[in-house]
Coordinates of C-alpha atoms and ligand atoms in Angstrom, one line a residue:
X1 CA 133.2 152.7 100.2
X2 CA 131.0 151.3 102.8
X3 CA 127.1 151.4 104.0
X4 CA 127.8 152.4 107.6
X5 CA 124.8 152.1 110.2
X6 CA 125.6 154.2 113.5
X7 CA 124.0 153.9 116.6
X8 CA 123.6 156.7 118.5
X9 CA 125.0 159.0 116.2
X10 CA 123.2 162.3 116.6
X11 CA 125.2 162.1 119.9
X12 CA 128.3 164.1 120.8
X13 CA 130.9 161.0 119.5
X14 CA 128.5 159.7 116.9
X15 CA 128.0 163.5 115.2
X16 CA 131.2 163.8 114.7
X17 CA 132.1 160.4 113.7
X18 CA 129.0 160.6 110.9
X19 CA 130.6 163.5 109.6
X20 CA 134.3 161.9 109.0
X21 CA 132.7 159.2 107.5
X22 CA 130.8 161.5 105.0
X23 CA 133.9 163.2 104.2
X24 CA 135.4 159.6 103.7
X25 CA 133.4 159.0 101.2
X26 CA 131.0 156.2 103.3
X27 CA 126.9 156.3 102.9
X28 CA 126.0 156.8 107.0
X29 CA 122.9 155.5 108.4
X30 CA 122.1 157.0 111.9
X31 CA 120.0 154.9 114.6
X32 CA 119.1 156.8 117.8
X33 CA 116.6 157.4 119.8
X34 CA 117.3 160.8 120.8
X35 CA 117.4 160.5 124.5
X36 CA 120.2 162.2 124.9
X37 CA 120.5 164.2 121.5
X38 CA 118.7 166.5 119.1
X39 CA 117.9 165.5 115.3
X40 CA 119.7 169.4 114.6
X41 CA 122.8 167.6 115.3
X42 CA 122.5 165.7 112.3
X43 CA 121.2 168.2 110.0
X44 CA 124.7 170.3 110.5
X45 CA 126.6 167.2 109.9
X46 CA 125.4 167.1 106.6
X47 CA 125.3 170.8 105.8
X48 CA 129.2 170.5 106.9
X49 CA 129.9 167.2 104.8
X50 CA 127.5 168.7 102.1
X51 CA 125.9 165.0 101.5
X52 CA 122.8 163.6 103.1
X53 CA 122.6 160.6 105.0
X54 CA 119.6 158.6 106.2
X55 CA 117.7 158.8 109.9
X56 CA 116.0 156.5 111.4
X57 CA 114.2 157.2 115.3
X58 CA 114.6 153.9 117.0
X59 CA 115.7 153.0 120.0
X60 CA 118.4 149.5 120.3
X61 CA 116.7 147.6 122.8
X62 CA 113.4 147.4 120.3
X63 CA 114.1 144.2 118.1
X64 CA 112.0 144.7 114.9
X65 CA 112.9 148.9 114.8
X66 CA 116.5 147.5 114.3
X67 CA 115.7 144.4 112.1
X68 CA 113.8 147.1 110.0
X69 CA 116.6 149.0 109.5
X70 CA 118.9 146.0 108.2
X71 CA 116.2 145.3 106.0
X72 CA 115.5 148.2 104.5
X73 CA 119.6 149.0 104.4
X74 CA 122.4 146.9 103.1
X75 CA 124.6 147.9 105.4
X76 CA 128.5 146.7 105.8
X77 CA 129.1 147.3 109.2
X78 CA 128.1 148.7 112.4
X79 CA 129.5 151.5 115.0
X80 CA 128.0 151.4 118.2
X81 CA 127.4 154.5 119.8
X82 CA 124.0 153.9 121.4
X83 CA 123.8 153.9 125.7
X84 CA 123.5 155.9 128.6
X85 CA 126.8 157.4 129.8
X86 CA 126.4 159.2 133.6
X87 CA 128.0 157.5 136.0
X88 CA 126.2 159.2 139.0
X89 CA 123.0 157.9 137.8
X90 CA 124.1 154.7 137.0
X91 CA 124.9 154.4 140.3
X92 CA 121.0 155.2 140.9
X93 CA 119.6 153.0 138.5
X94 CA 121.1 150.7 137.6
X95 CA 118.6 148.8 136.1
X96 CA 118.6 151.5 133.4
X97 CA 122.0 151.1 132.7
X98 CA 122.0 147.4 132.0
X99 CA 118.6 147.2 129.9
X100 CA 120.0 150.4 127.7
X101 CA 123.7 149.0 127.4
X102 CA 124.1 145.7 128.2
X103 CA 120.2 144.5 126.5
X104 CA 120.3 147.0 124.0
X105 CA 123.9 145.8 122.9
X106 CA 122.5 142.4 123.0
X107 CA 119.7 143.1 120.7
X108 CA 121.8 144.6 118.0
X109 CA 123.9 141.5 117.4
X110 CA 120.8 139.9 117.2
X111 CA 120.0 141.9 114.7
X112 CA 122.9 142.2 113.0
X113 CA 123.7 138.3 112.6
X114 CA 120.0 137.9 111.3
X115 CA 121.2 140.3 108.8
X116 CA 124.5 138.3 108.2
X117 CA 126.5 141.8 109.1
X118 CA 129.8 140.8 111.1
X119 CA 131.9 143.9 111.4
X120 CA 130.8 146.2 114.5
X121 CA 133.1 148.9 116.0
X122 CA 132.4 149.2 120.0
X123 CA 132.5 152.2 122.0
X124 CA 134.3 151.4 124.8
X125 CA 136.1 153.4 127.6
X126 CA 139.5 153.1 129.5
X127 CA 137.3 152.2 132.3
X128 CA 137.4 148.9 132.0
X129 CA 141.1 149.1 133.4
X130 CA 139.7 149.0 136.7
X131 CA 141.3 150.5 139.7
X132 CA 144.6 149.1 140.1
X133 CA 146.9 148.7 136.9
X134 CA 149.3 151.1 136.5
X135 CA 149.2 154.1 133.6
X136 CA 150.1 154.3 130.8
X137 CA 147.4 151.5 130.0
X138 CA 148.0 148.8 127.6
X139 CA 145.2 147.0 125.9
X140 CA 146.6 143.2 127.0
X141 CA 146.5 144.4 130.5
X142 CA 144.2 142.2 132.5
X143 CA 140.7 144.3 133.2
X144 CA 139.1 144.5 136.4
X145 CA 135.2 145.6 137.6
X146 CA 135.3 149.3 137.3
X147 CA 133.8 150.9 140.5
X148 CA 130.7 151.6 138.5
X149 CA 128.0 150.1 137.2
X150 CA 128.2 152.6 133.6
X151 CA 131.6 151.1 133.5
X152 CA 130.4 147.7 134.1
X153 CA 127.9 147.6 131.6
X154 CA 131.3 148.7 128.9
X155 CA 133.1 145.4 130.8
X156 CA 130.0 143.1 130.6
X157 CA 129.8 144.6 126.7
X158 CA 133.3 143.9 125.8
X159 CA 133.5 140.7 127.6
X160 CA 129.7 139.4 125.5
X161 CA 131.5 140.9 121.7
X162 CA 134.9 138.5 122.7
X163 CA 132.5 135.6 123.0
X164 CA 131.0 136.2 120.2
X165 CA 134.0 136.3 118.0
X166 CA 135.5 133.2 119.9
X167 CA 132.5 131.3 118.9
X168 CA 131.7 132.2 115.7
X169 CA 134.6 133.3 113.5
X170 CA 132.6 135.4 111.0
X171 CA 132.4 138.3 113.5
X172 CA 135.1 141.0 113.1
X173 CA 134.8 143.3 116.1
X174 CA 136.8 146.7 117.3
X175 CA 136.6 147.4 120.6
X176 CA 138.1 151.2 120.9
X177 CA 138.6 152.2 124.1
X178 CA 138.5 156.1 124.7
X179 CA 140.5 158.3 127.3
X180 CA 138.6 161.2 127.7
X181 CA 137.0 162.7 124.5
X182 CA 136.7 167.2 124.7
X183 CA 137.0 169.5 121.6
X184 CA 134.6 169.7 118.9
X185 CA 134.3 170.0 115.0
X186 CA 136.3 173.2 113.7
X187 CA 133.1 175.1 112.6
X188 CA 131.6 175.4 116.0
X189 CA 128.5 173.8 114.5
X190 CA 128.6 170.6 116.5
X191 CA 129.7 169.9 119.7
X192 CA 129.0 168.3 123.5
X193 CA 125.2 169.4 124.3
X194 CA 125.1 167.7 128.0
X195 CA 121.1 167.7 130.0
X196 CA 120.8 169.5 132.7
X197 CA 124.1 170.1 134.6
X198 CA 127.0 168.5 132.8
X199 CA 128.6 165.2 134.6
X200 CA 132.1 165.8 132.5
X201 CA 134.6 168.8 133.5
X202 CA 135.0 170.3 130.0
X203 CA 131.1 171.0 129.0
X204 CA 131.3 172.2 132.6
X205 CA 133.7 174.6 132.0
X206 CA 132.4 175.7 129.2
X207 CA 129.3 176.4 130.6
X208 CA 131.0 179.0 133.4
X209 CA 132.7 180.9 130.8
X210 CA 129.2 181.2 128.8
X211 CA 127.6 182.3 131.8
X212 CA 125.2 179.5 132.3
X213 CA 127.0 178.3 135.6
X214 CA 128.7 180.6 138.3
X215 CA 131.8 178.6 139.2
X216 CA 133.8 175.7 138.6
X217 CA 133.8 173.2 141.1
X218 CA 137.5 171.3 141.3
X219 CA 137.0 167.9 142.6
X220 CA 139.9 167.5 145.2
X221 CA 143.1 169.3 145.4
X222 CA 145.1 166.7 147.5
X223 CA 145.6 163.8 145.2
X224 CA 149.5 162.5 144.6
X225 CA 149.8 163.9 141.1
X226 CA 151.8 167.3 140.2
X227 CA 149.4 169.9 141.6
X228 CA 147.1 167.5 143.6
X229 CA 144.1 168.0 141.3
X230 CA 143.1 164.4 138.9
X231 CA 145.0 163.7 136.0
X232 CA 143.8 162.3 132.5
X233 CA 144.0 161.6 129.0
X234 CA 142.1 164.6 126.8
X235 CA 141.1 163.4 123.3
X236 CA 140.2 165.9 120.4
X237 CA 136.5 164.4 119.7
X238 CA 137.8 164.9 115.7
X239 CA 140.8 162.6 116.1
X240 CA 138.1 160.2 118.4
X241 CA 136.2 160.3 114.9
X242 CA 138.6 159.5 112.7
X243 CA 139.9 156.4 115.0
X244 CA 136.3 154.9 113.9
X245 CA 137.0 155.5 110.2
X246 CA 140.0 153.8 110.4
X247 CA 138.7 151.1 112.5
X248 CA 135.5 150.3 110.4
X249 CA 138.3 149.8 107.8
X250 CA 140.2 147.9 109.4
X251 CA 137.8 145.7 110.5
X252 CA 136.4 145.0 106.4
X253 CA 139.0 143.5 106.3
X254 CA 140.3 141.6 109.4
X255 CA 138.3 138.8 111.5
X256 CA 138.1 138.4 115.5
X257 CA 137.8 140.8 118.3
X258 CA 140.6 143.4 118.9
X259 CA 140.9 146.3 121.5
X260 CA 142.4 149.8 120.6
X261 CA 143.1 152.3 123.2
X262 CA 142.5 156.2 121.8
X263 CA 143.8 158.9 123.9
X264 CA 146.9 161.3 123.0
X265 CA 149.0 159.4 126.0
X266 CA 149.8 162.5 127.9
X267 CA 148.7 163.0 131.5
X268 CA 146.6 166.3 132.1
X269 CA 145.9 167.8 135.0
X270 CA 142.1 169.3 135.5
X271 CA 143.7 172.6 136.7
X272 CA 145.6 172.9 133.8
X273 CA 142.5 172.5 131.9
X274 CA 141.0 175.6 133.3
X275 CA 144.7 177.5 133.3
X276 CA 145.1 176.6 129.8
X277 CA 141.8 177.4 128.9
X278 CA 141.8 180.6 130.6
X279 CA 145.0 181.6 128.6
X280 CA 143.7 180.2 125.1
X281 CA 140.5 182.0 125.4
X282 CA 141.5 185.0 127.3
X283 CA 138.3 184.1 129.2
X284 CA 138.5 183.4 133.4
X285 CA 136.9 180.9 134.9
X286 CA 135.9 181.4 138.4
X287 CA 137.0 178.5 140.4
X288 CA 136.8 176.5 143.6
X289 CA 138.5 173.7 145.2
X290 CA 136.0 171.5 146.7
X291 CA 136.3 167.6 148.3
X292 CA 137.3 164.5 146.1
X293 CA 134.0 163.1 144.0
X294 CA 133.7 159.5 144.8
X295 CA 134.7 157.0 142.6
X296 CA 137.2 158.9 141.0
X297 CA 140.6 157.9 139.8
X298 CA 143.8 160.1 141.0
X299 CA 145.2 159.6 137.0
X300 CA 145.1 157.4 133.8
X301 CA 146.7 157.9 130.5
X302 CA 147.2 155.7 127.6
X303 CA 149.0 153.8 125.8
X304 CA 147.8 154.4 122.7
X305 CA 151.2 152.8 120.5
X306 CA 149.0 150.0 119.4
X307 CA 146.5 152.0 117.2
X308 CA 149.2 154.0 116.0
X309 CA 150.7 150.5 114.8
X310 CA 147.8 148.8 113.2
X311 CA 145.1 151.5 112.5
X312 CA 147.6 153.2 111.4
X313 CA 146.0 156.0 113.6
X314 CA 147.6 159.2 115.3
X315 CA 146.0 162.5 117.1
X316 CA 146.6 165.7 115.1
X317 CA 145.1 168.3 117.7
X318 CA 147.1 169.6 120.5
X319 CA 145.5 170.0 123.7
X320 CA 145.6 174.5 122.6
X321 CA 142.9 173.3 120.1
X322 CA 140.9 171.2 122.3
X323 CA 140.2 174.2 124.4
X324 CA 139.5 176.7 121.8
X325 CA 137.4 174.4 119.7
X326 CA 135.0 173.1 122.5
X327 CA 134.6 177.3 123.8
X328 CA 134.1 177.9 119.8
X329 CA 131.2 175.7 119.8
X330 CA 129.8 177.0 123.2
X331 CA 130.3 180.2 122.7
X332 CA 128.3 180.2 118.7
X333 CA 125.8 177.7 120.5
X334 CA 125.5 179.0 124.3
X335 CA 122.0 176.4 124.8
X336 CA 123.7 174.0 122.9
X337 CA 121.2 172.6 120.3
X338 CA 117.8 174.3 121.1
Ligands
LIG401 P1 125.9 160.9 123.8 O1 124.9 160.7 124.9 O2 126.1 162.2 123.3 O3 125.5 159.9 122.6 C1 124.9 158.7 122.8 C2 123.7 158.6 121.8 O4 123.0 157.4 122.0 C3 122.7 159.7 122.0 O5 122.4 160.4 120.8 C4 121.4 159.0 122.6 O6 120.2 159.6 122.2 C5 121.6 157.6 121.9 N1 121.0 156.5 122.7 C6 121.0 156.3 124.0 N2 120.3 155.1 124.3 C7 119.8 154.7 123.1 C8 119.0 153.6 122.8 N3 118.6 152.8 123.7 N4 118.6 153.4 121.5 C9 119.1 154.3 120.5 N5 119.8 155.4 120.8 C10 120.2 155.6 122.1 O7 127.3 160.3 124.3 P2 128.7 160.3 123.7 O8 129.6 161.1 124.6 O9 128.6 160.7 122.3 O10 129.1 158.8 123.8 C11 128.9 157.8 122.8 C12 129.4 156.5 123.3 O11 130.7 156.5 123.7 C13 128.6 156.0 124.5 O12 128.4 154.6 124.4 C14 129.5 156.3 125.7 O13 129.3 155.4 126.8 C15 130.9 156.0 125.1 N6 131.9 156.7 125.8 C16 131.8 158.1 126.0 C17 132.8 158.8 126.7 C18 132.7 160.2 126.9 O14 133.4 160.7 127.8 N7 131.9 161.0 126.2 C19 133.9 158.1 127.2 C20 134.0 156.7 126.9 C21 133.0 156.0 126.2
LIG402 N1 135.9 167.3 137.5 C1 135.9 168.4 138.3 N2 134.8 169.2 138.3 C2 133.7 168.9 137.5 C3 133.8 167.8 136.6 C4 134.9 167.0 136.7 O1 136.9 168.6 139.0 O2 132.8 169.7 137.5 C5 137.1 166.4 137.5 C6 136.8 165.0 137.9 O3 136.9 164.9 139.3 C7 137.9 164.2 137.2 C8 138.2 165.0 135.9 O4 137.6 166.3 136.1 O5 139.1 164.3 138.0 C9 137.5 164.4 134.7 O6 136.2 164.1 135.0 P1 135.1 163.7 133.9 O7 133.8 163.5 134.6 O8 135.1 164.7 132.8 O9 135.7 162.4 133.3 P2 136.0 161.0 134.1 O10 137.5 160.8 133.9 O11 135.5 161.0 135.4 O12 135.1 160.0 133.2 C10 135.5 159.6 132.0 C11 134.3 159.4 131.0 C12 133.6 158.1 131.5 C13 134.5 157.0 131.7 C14 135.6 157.4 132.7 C15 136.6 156.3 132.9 O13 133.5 160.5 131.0 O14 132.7 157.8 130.4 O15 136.3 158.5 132.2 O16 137.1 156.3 134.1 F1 133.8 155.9 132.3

């Protein structure tokens, strides 16, 4: 069993990775800053995994908060949760966007090669496919700029860990690549807690049927897919989890820098999110067609055969429990954390 530290993991990913590596049987230390979470998150994680695990405040980009932790913690390896994730206001400031991600990532290998810890798990995001290859994506596909700069900073990130492990052959690096993560833990006692008004269609959603938000806004009905509304790739946050277990495993005992794509590989369209949510959760969901949001891709799915091959990893949830599981946790938690 391994000392785990997690960065960013009172977050939505991070929560419920924490709690998959406590029921794993890992020791979990959590490094966040809480910009974009609540400490609660945490304290359910371990009234759910029954075990405790240790949390420090600190933000990534602050050298000697991290060395401390290393210090203070033997820790075998590292997941990487920690950054700023909305693409609208990366497109604002993007300033933000690189000192968080790309200088905050920087720091931590700092850190961790003072520390002489090697094995770091990346959150990374089918982004990096750019605009022009073809679905399903595969992980040797050649990457291109994303149209954003939060997608840029996961490019610039990737690009800066494969250096590292090119130049120094101790590193052993996972860079998992997610579709589109919904859903939450069974027990409705974690979940997606979005600021303000939620970026992402499904805490959106969500949100309408709990009465915090009139209607649903659909972003463009005319696109060349089935019913002209975006397709993607819906990932059960739980089987998103436990891809990190089996990655920080695989990685104890691997070298180099390796990409994983996670999604379920099945194109969904985002009005058959609300029509299948509707129907799940015999809830309605007031809805209107409204024009394309910029920057968006018509669809993207994965390819996900090669973790299935070598983490040995599969999703169990069907896109049925997706739905019910994420209006479980809103509907027991209608403000989210507070
Ligand atoms: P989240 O915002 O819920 O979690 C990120 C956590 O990092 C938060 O708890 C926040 O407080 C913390 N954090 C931010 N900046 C920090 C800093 N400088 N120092 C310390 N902690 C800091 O987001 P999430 O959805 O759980 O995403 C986790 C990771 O996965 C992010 O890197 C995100 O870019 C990536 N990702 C998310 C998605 C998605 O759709 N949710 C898709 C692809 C990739
Ligand atoms: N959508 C709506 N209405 C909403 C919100 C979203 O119609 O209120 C649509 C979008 O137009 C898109 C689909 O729902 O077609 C999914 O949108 P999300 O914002 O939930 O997710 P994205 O696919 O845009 O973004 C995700 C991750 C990013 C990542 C990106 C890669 O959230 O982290 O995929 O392209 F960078």
């Amino acid at each position: 069993m391994a000392n785990i530290l997690v960065t960013g993991g009172a977050g939505y990913i991070g929560s419920h990775t924490c709690l998959e590596l406590l029921h794993a049987g890992h020791d979990v230390v959590v490094f966040d800053n809480l910009s974009n979470s609540s400490e609660e998150s945490l304290r359910r994680v371990e009234k759910l995994a029954n075990k405790s695990s240790v949390f420090v405040q600190g933000d990534i980009r602050h050298q000697a908060e991290l060395d401390q932790v290393f210090q203070a913690h033997q820790i075998d390896a590292v997941i990487h949760f920690a950054g700023l994730k909305a693409v609208g206001e990366s497109q604002k400031n993007p300033l933000i966007y690189f000192d968080n991600n790309i200088a905050g990532s920087v720091q931590l290998i700092k850190s961790m090669e003072k520390a002489g810890v090697f094995n770091l798990v990346f959150s990374s995001s089918a982004t990096v496919y750019g605009e022009s290859n073809p679905s399903p994506y595969q992980e040797d596909m050649p990457l291109s700029l994303p149209n954003n700069n939060y997608g840029y900073t996961k490019l610039i990130i990737e690009q800066i860990l494969e250096k590292m492990a090119l130049a120094d052959s101790r590193w052993s690096i996972a860079l998992l690549r997610y579709f589109n993560p919904v859903g939450a833990h069974k027990s409705g006692q974690i979940g997606e807690d979005p600021q303000g008004i939620p970026n992402n269609l499904m805490p959106y959603v969500t949100q309408v049927a709990v009465g915090r938000r009139e209607s649903l806004s659909i972003f463009g009905n005319d696109y060349p897919t089935k019913d002209g509304t975006c397709e993607r790739d819906f990932i059960h946050v739980v089987d998103l989890a436990q891809a990190h277990v089996l990655a920080v495993a695989n990685r104890l005992n691997n070298k180099g820098c390796r990409a994983w794509n996670i999604g379920t590989g099945s194109p969904i369209s985002v009005l058959k999110i609300k029509e299948t949510f509707e129907r799940v959760n015999g809830i309605q969901i007031p809805t209107e067609f409204t024009k394309r949001r910029v920057g968006d891709l018509s669809a993207f799915y994965a390819d996900a055969s090669r973790a299935k091959a070598e983490l040995g990893w599969q999703p169990q949830y069907t896109l049925e429990d997706m739905l019910a599981d994420s209006w479980n946790w809103q509907k027991q938690n209608p403000n989210g954390f507070n």
